[in-house]
Amino acid sequence: MAEIIVVTSGKGGVGKTTTSASLACGLAQRGKRVAVIDFDIGLRNLDLIMGCERRVVYDFVNVIQGDCTLRQALIKDKRIDTLCVLAASQTRDKDALSDAGVRRVLDELAADGFEYIICDSPAGIEKGAHLAMYFADRAVVVVNPEVSSVRDSDRILGLLASKTQRAERGNGAVKEHLLLTRYSPRRVASGEMMSVDDVREILGLDVVGVVPESPDVLSASNAGTPVILNGDSDVSGAYQDAVARLLGETVPMRFTQEPRKGFFARMFGG
Amino acid sequence: MSTNLEFSLPEAAQALPPVIDIRYGQVGLVHVRVRTTDPGVILDELTGRIAAAPHFFRRTAVCLDLSALDQVPEVAEIRAVIEAVRRAGMLSIGLAGDSATLDGVASVLNLPLLSGLRTAIRSVPVVQPPQAVPPSPVPATAVPAQAPEPTAADSSAPALIHTQPVRSGQRIYARHRDLIVTAGVGAGAEVMADGCLHVYGALRGRAMAGAHGELAARVFCQDFQAELVSIAGVFRVFETIPAELAGKPVQAWLTGDDLHFARIGG
């Protein structure tokens, strides 16, 4: 039985695609069969982050419209062989997605033996975001520690509780997780940024991961390597922890305090 | 609707199997409110009404409600009324009305005095104040109340209980009753009730009690961070939360046209 996880936020630019790519890689590294789907039709980015942009022949919309089979459109990752990417269409708009079409693709992926299907939601609360979350079993809500992102996440959580298949059929709520990105313990300490506890308290949810602010994210994106695969980075460690927590493991929270140890101790001691 | 509570018996009684189970039960009870003690008039009217559904009322238990009478009736008068009700096919099992004045006659008649308080409250004429807050159009994400909505006359309707966080953009409305939220109300969310509003969590959004003009409605919350509080249309916006109230348990109430706020519990 495939588990469908939507990565969503409401607000743009908070790190949904980075998170989708890293969580998908992290799960696949642990031997799970994972498909990651870009729902941002018309603004496709996931293929760039995953480093497979030149291998996109068919996309999500092509599969929905029957131009190709799902198998033709799935792009096998070159680094981890249990990971596949389904790219968005760059030339179409979001109206090309249909409820029935998305359902069929998800069913086919599940029938094909994928254990996790990661849906990378577009920003906003329009059709693309709606369809990305509609069939989800779990949701990772990506939030930056600042008021507008927290407000938008609250809105998205409201939609997850009412506008999803699970909510409408009443067969158990979508399991919700918070994932904080761009977290800077130094700025939290100086009062410029909301703390993990502030965000947790306002949204009333448990935090599945805290990803520190880091230039490694940008360089990983530019290189087309999901940042979780950059083993030297704190960001990679934070995403590995988040993957472990998603799988039910208990892992102590890291990277939420200003480092007191020296630089090298932090790099190699964690 | 029926709830049963089984009383636990003392240990001594548990040695032998008890021959009696005492349970607390609730049954619906027909109230017959009389505005006269003339048995002939009552029998005529009851027979006419019952003719519409004779099987429904045959040997049905009724509570004789005397709260609408102008003066306290004599024992003999009540006996005549009870006899009239019996001849109409129904059985009076108790009296209702003002407990202070009916206690005597009830004990003479060997009948229990039922639900005196509630009947007394209901018999007070209700003046509907003008609608203070016109219901604004419901946004697409409004969460409908799950339970059937009670009517205005049903003052005993239980509060609408909402256990999930009320998120930004959501709107919960308890029609004709109180609303209890056992989680937080997010910024940009809206909670409304025709009665009182209780939030056992942080109240960051908008809170409107007495949405149809109930002046005695109040707002209670555990952690006050509200954007707006309104009671019967009188509202106050908090651009900045008063420092002495922020994060505290607070209640709000209306005196005249003034909205008051105070900490609960000192």
JSON list of C-alpha atoms in Angstrom, two decimals, chain B residues 102-205:
[
{"chain": "B", "resi": 102, "resn": "LEU", "atom": "CA", "xyz": [-46.45, 24.32, 44.05]},
{"chain": "B", "resi": 103, "resn": "ASP", "atom": "CA", "xyz": [-44.49, 22.34, 46.62]},
{"chain": "B", "resi": 104, "resn": "GLY", "atom": "CA", "xyz": [-47.46, 22.14, 48.96]},
{"chain": "B", "resi": 105, "resn": "VAL", "atom": "CA", "xyz": [-50.09, 21.00, 46.46]},
{"chain": "B", "resi": 106, "resn": "ALA", "atom": "CA", "xyz": [-47.67, 18.54, 44.86]},
{"chain": "B", "resi": 107, "resn": "SER", "atom": "CA", "xyz": [-47.07, 16.75, 48.16]},
{"chain": "B", "resi": 108, "resn": "VAL", "atom": "CA", "xyz": [-50.81, 16.66, 48.94]},
{"chain": "B", "resi": 109, "resn": "LEU", "atom": "CA", "xyz": [-51.44, 15.12, 45.50]},
{"chain": "B", "resi": 110, "resn": "ASN", "atom": "CA", "xyz": [-48.49, 12.73, 46.00]},
{"chain": "B", "resi": 111, "resn": "LEU", "atom": "CA", "xyz": [-47.00, 13.80, 42.68]},
{"chain": "B", "resi": 112, "resn": "PRO", "atom": "CA", "xyz": [-43.41, 14.81, 41.99]},
{"chain": "B", "resi": 113, "resn": "LEU", "atom": "CA", "xyz": [-42.58, 18.35, 40.98]},
{"chain": "B", "resi": 114, "resn": "LEU", "atom": "CA", "xyz": [-40.66, 18.07, 37.70]},
{"chain": "B", "resi": 115, "resn": "SER", "atom": "CA", "xyz": [-38.24, 20.48, 36.11]},
{"chain": "B", "resi": 116, "resn": "GLY", "atom": "CA", "xyz": [-39.67, 23.50, 37.85]},
{"chain": "B", "resi": 117, "resn": "LEU", "atom": "CA", "xyz": [-36.73, 25.76, 37.18]},
{"chain": "B", "resi": 118, "resn": "ARG", "atom": "CA", "xyz": [-36.48, 25.27, 33.45]},
{"chain": "B", "resi": 119, "resn": "THR", "atom": "CA", "xyz": [-40.19, 25.72, 32.91]},
{"chain": "B", "resi": 120, "resn": "ALA", "atom": "CA", "xyz": [-40.12, 28.92, 34.89]},
{"chain": "B", "resi": 121, "resn": "ILE", "atom": "CA", "xyz": [-37.32, 30.31, 32.75]},
{"chain": "B", "resi": 122, "resn": "ARG", "atom": "CA", "xyz": [-39.05, 29.34, 29.53]},
{"chain": "B", "resi": 123, "resn": "SER", "atom": "CA", "xyz": [-42.28, 30.93, 30.57]},
{"chain": "B", "resi": 124, "resn": "VAL", "atom": "CA", "xyz": [-40.62, 34.36, 30.74]},
{"chain": "B", "resi": 125, "resn": "PRO", "atom": "CA", "xyz": [-41.68, 36.24, 27.61]},
{"chain": "B", "resi": 126, "resn": "VAL", "atom": "CA", "xyz": [-38.72, 36.51, 25.25]},
{"chain": "B", "resi": 127, "resn": "VAL", "atom": "CA", "xyz": [-38.16, 39.85, 23.58]},
{"chain": "B", "resi": 128, "resn": "GLN", "atom": "CA", "xyz": [-36.06, 39.45, 20.45]},
{"chain": "B", "resi": 129, "resn": "PRO", "atom": "CA", "xyz": [-33.67, 42.38, 20.14]},
{"chain": "B", "resi": 130, "resn": "PRO", "atom": "CA", "xyz": [-33.01, 43.57, 16.62]},
{"chain": "B", "resi": 131, "resn": "GLN", "atom": "CA", "xyz": [-30.45, 41.54, 14.75]},
{"chain": "B", "resi": 132, "resn": "ALA", "atom": "CA", "xyz": [-27.16, 43.18, 15.53]},
{"chain": "B", "resi": 133, "resn": "VAL", "atom": "CA", "xyz": [-24.73, 41.40, 13.23]},
{"chain": "B", "resi": 134, "resn": "PRO", "atom": "CA", "xyz": [-25.97, 40.62, 9.74]},
{"chain": "B", "resi": 135, "resn": "PRO", "atom": "CA", "xyz": [-24.55, 37.20, 8.83]},
{"chain": "B", "resi": 136, "resn": "SER", "atom": "CA", "xyz": [-21.71, 37.87, 6.42]},
{"chain": "B", "resi": 137, "resn": "PRO", "atom": "CA", "xyz": [-21.41, 35.68, 3.33]},
{"chain": "B", "resi": 138, "resn": "VAL", "atom": "CA", "xyz": [-19.87, 32.37, 4.25]},
{"chain": "B", "resi": 139, "resn": "PRO", "atom": "CA", "xyz": [-16.41, 31.92, 2.70]},
{"chain": "B", "resi": 140, "resn": "ALA", "atom": "CA", "xyz": [-15.72, 28.82, 0.65]},
{"chain": "B", "resi": 141, "resn": "THR", "atom": "CA", "xyz": [-13.86, 27.17, 3.50]},
{"chain": "B", "resi": 142, "resn": "ALA", "atom": "CA", "xyz": [-16.54, 27.65, 6.14]},
{"chain": "B", "resi": 143, "resn": "VAL", "atom": "CA", "xyz": [-16.93, 24.53, 8.21]},
{"chain": "B", "resi": 144, "resn": "PRO", "atom": "CA", "xyz": [-20.58, 23.63, 8.65]},
{"chain": "B", "resi": 145, "resn": "ALA", "atom": "CA", "xyz": [-21.78, 22.53, 12.05]},
{"chain": "B", "resi": 146, "resn": "GLN", "atom": "CA", "xyz": [-21.90, 18.75, 12.04]},
{"chain": "B", "resi": 147, "resn": "ALA", "atom": "CA", "xyz": [-24.81, 18.28, 14.42]},
{"chain": "B", "resi": 148, "resn": "PRO", "atom": "CA", "xyz": [-28.35, 19.27, 13.45]},
{"chain": "B", "resi": 149, "resn": "GLU", "atom": "CA", "xyz": [-28.97, 22.86, 14.34]},
{"chain": "B", "resi": 150, "resn": "PRO", "atom": "CA", "xyz": [-31.44, 23.47, 17.14]},
{"chain": "B", "resi": 151, "resn": "THR", "atom": "CA", "xyz": [-34.25, 25.95, 16.78]},
{"chain": "B", "resi": 152, "resn": "ALA", "atom": "CA", "xyz": [-34.41, 29.22, 18.65]},
{"chain": "B", "resi": 153, "resn": "ALA", "atom": "CA", "xyz": [-36.98, 27.87, 21.10]},
{"chain": "B", "resi": 154, "resn": "ASP", "atom": "CA", "xyz": [-34.79, 24.96, 22.15]},
{"chain": "B", "resi": 155, "resn": "SER", "atom": "CA", "xyz": [-32.92, 26.69, 24.93]},
{"chain": "B", "resi": 156, "resn": "SER", "atom": "CA", "xyz": [-31.64, 23.40, 26.34]},
{"chain": "B", "resi": 157, "resn": "ALA", "atom": "CA", "xyz": [-29.59, 22.56, 23.24]},
{"chain": "B", "resi": 158, "resn": "PRO", "atom": "CA", "xyz": [-26.07, 21.50, 24.21]},
{"chain": "B", "resi": 159, "resn": "ALA", "atom": "CA", "xyz": [-23.18, 23.65, 23.08]},
{"chain": "B", "resi": 160, "resn": "LEU", "atom": "CA", "xyz": [-21.52, 22.92, 19.76]},
{"chain": "B", "resi": 161, "resn": "ILE", "atom": "CA", "xyz": [-18.18, 21.37, 20.68]},
{"chain": "B", "resi": 162, "resn": "HIS", "atom": "CA", "xyz": [-15.29, 21.75, 18.26]},
{"chain": "B", "resi": 163, "resn": "THR", "atom": "CA", "xyz": [-12.16, 19.80, 19.18]},
{"chain": "B", "resi": 164, "resn": "GLN", "atom": "CA", "xyz": [-9.93, 20.58, 16.19]},
{"chain": "B", "resi": 165, "resn": "PRO", "atom": "CA", "xyz": [-7.86, 23.75, 15.88]},
{"chain": "B", "resi": 166, "resn": "VAL", "atom": "CA", "xyz": [-9.77, 26.45, 14.00]},
{"chain": "B", "resi": 167, "resn": "ARG", "atom": "CA", "xyz": [-7.34, 27.43, 11.24]},
{"chain": "B", "resi": 168, "resn": "SER", "atom": "CA", "xyz": [-6.86, 30.71, 9.43]},
{"chain": "B", "resi": 169, "resn": "GLY", "atom": "CA", "xyz": [-9.70, 31.14, 6.92]},
{"chain": "B", "resi": 170, "resn": "GLN", "atom": "CA", "xyz": [-12.04, 28.74, 8.71]},
{"chain": "B", "resi": 171, "resn": "ARG", "atom": "CA", "xyz": [-15.28, 29.84, 10.28]},
{"chain": "B", "resi": 172, "resn": "ILE", "atom": "CA", "xyz": [-17.27, 27.99, 12.91]},
{"chain": "B", "resi": 173, "resn": "TYR", "atom": "CA", "xyz": [-20.77, 29.12, 13.80]},
{"chain": "B", "resi": 174, "resn": "ALA", "atom": "CA", "xyz": [-22.95, 27.72, 16.58]},
{"chain": "B", "resi": 175, "resn": "ARG", "atom": "CA", "xyz": [-26.54, 28.66, 15.76]},
{"chain": "B", "resi": 176, "resn": "HIS", "atom": "CA", "xyz": [-28.88, 29.18, 18.72]},
{"chain": "B", "resi": 177, "resn": "ARG", "atom": "CA", "xyz": [-26.37, 27.83, 21.23]},
{"chain": "B", "resi": 178, "resn": "ASP", "atom": "CA", "xyz": [-22.96, 28.15, 22.81]},
{"chain": "B", "resi": 179, "resn": "LEU", "atom": "CA", "xyz": [-19.74, 27.21, 21.08]},
{"chain": "B", "resi": 180, "resn": "ILE", "atom": "CA", "xyz": [-16.93, 25.43, 22.88]},
{"chain": "B", "resi": 181, "resn": "VAL", "atom": "CA", "xyz": [-13.57, 25.12, 21.13]},
{"chain": "B", "resi": 182, "resn": "THR", "atom": "CA", "xyz": [-11.13, 22.83, 22.94]},
{"chain": "B", "resi": 183, "resn": "ALA", "atom": "CA", "xyz": [-8.20, 23.84, 20.73]},
{"chain": "B", "resi": 184, "resn": "GLY", "atom": "CA", "xyz": [-6.74, 27.10, 19.49]},
{"chain": "B", "resi": 185, "resn": "VAL", "atom": "CA", "xyz": [-8.34, 29.62, 17.14]},
{"chain": "B", "resi": 186, "resn": "GLY", "atom": "CA", "xyz": [-5.74, 30.82, 14.63]},
{"chain": "B", "resi": 187, "resn": "ALA", "atom": "CA", "xyz": [-5.17, 34.35, 13.40]},
{"chain": "B", "resi": 188, "resn": "GLY", "atom": "CA", "xyz": [-7.58, 35.01, 10.56]},
{"chain": "B", "resi": 189, "resn": "ALA", "atom": "CA", "xyz": [-10.05, 32.38, 11.78]},
{"chain": "B", "resi": 190, "resn": "GLU", "atom": "CA", "xyz": [-13.55, 33.25, 12.94]},
{"chain": "B", "resi": 191, "resn": "VAL", "atom": "CA", "xyz": [-15.62, 31.69, 15.71]},
{"chain": "B", "resi": 192, "resn": "MET", "atom": "CA", "xyz": [-19.24, 32.77, 16.19]},
{"chain": "B", "resi": 193, "resn": "ALA", "atom": "CA", "xyz": [-22.08, 31.72, 18.45]},
{"chain": "B", "resi": 194, "resn": "ASP", "atom": "CA", "xyz": [-25.57, 32.98, 19.14]},
{"chain": "B", "resi": 195, "resn": "GLY", "atom": "CA", "xyz": [-24.82, 32.16, 22.77]},
{"chain": "B", "resi": 196, "resn": "CYS", "atom": "CA", "xyz": [-21.55, 32.29, 24.69]},
{"chain": "B", "resi": 197, "resn": "LEU", "atom": "CA", "xyz": [-18.16, 31.43, 23.27]},
{"chain": "B", "resi": 198, "resn": "HIS", "atom": "CA", "xyz": [-15.59, 29.37, 25.15]},
{"chain": "B", "resi": 199, "resn": "VAL", "atom": "CA", "xyz": [-12.09, 28.80, 23.79]},
{"chain": "B", "resi": 200, "resn": "TYR", "atom": "CA", "xyz": [-9.88, 26.43, 25.77]},
{"chain": "B", "resi": 201, "resn": "GLY", "atom": "CA", "xyz": [-6.74, 27.41, 23.93]},
{"chain": "B", "resi": 202, "resn": "ALA", "atom": "CA", "xyz": [-5.22, 30.50, 22.38]},
{"chain": "B", "resi": 203, "resn": "LEU", "atom": "CA", "xyz": [-7.75, 32.85, 20.78]},
{"chain": "B", "resi": 204, "resn": "ARG", "atom": "CA", "xyz": [-5.87, 34.64, 17.98]},
{"chain": "B", "resi": 205, "resn": "GLY", "atom": "CA", "xyz": [-8.66, 35.18, 15.47]}
]
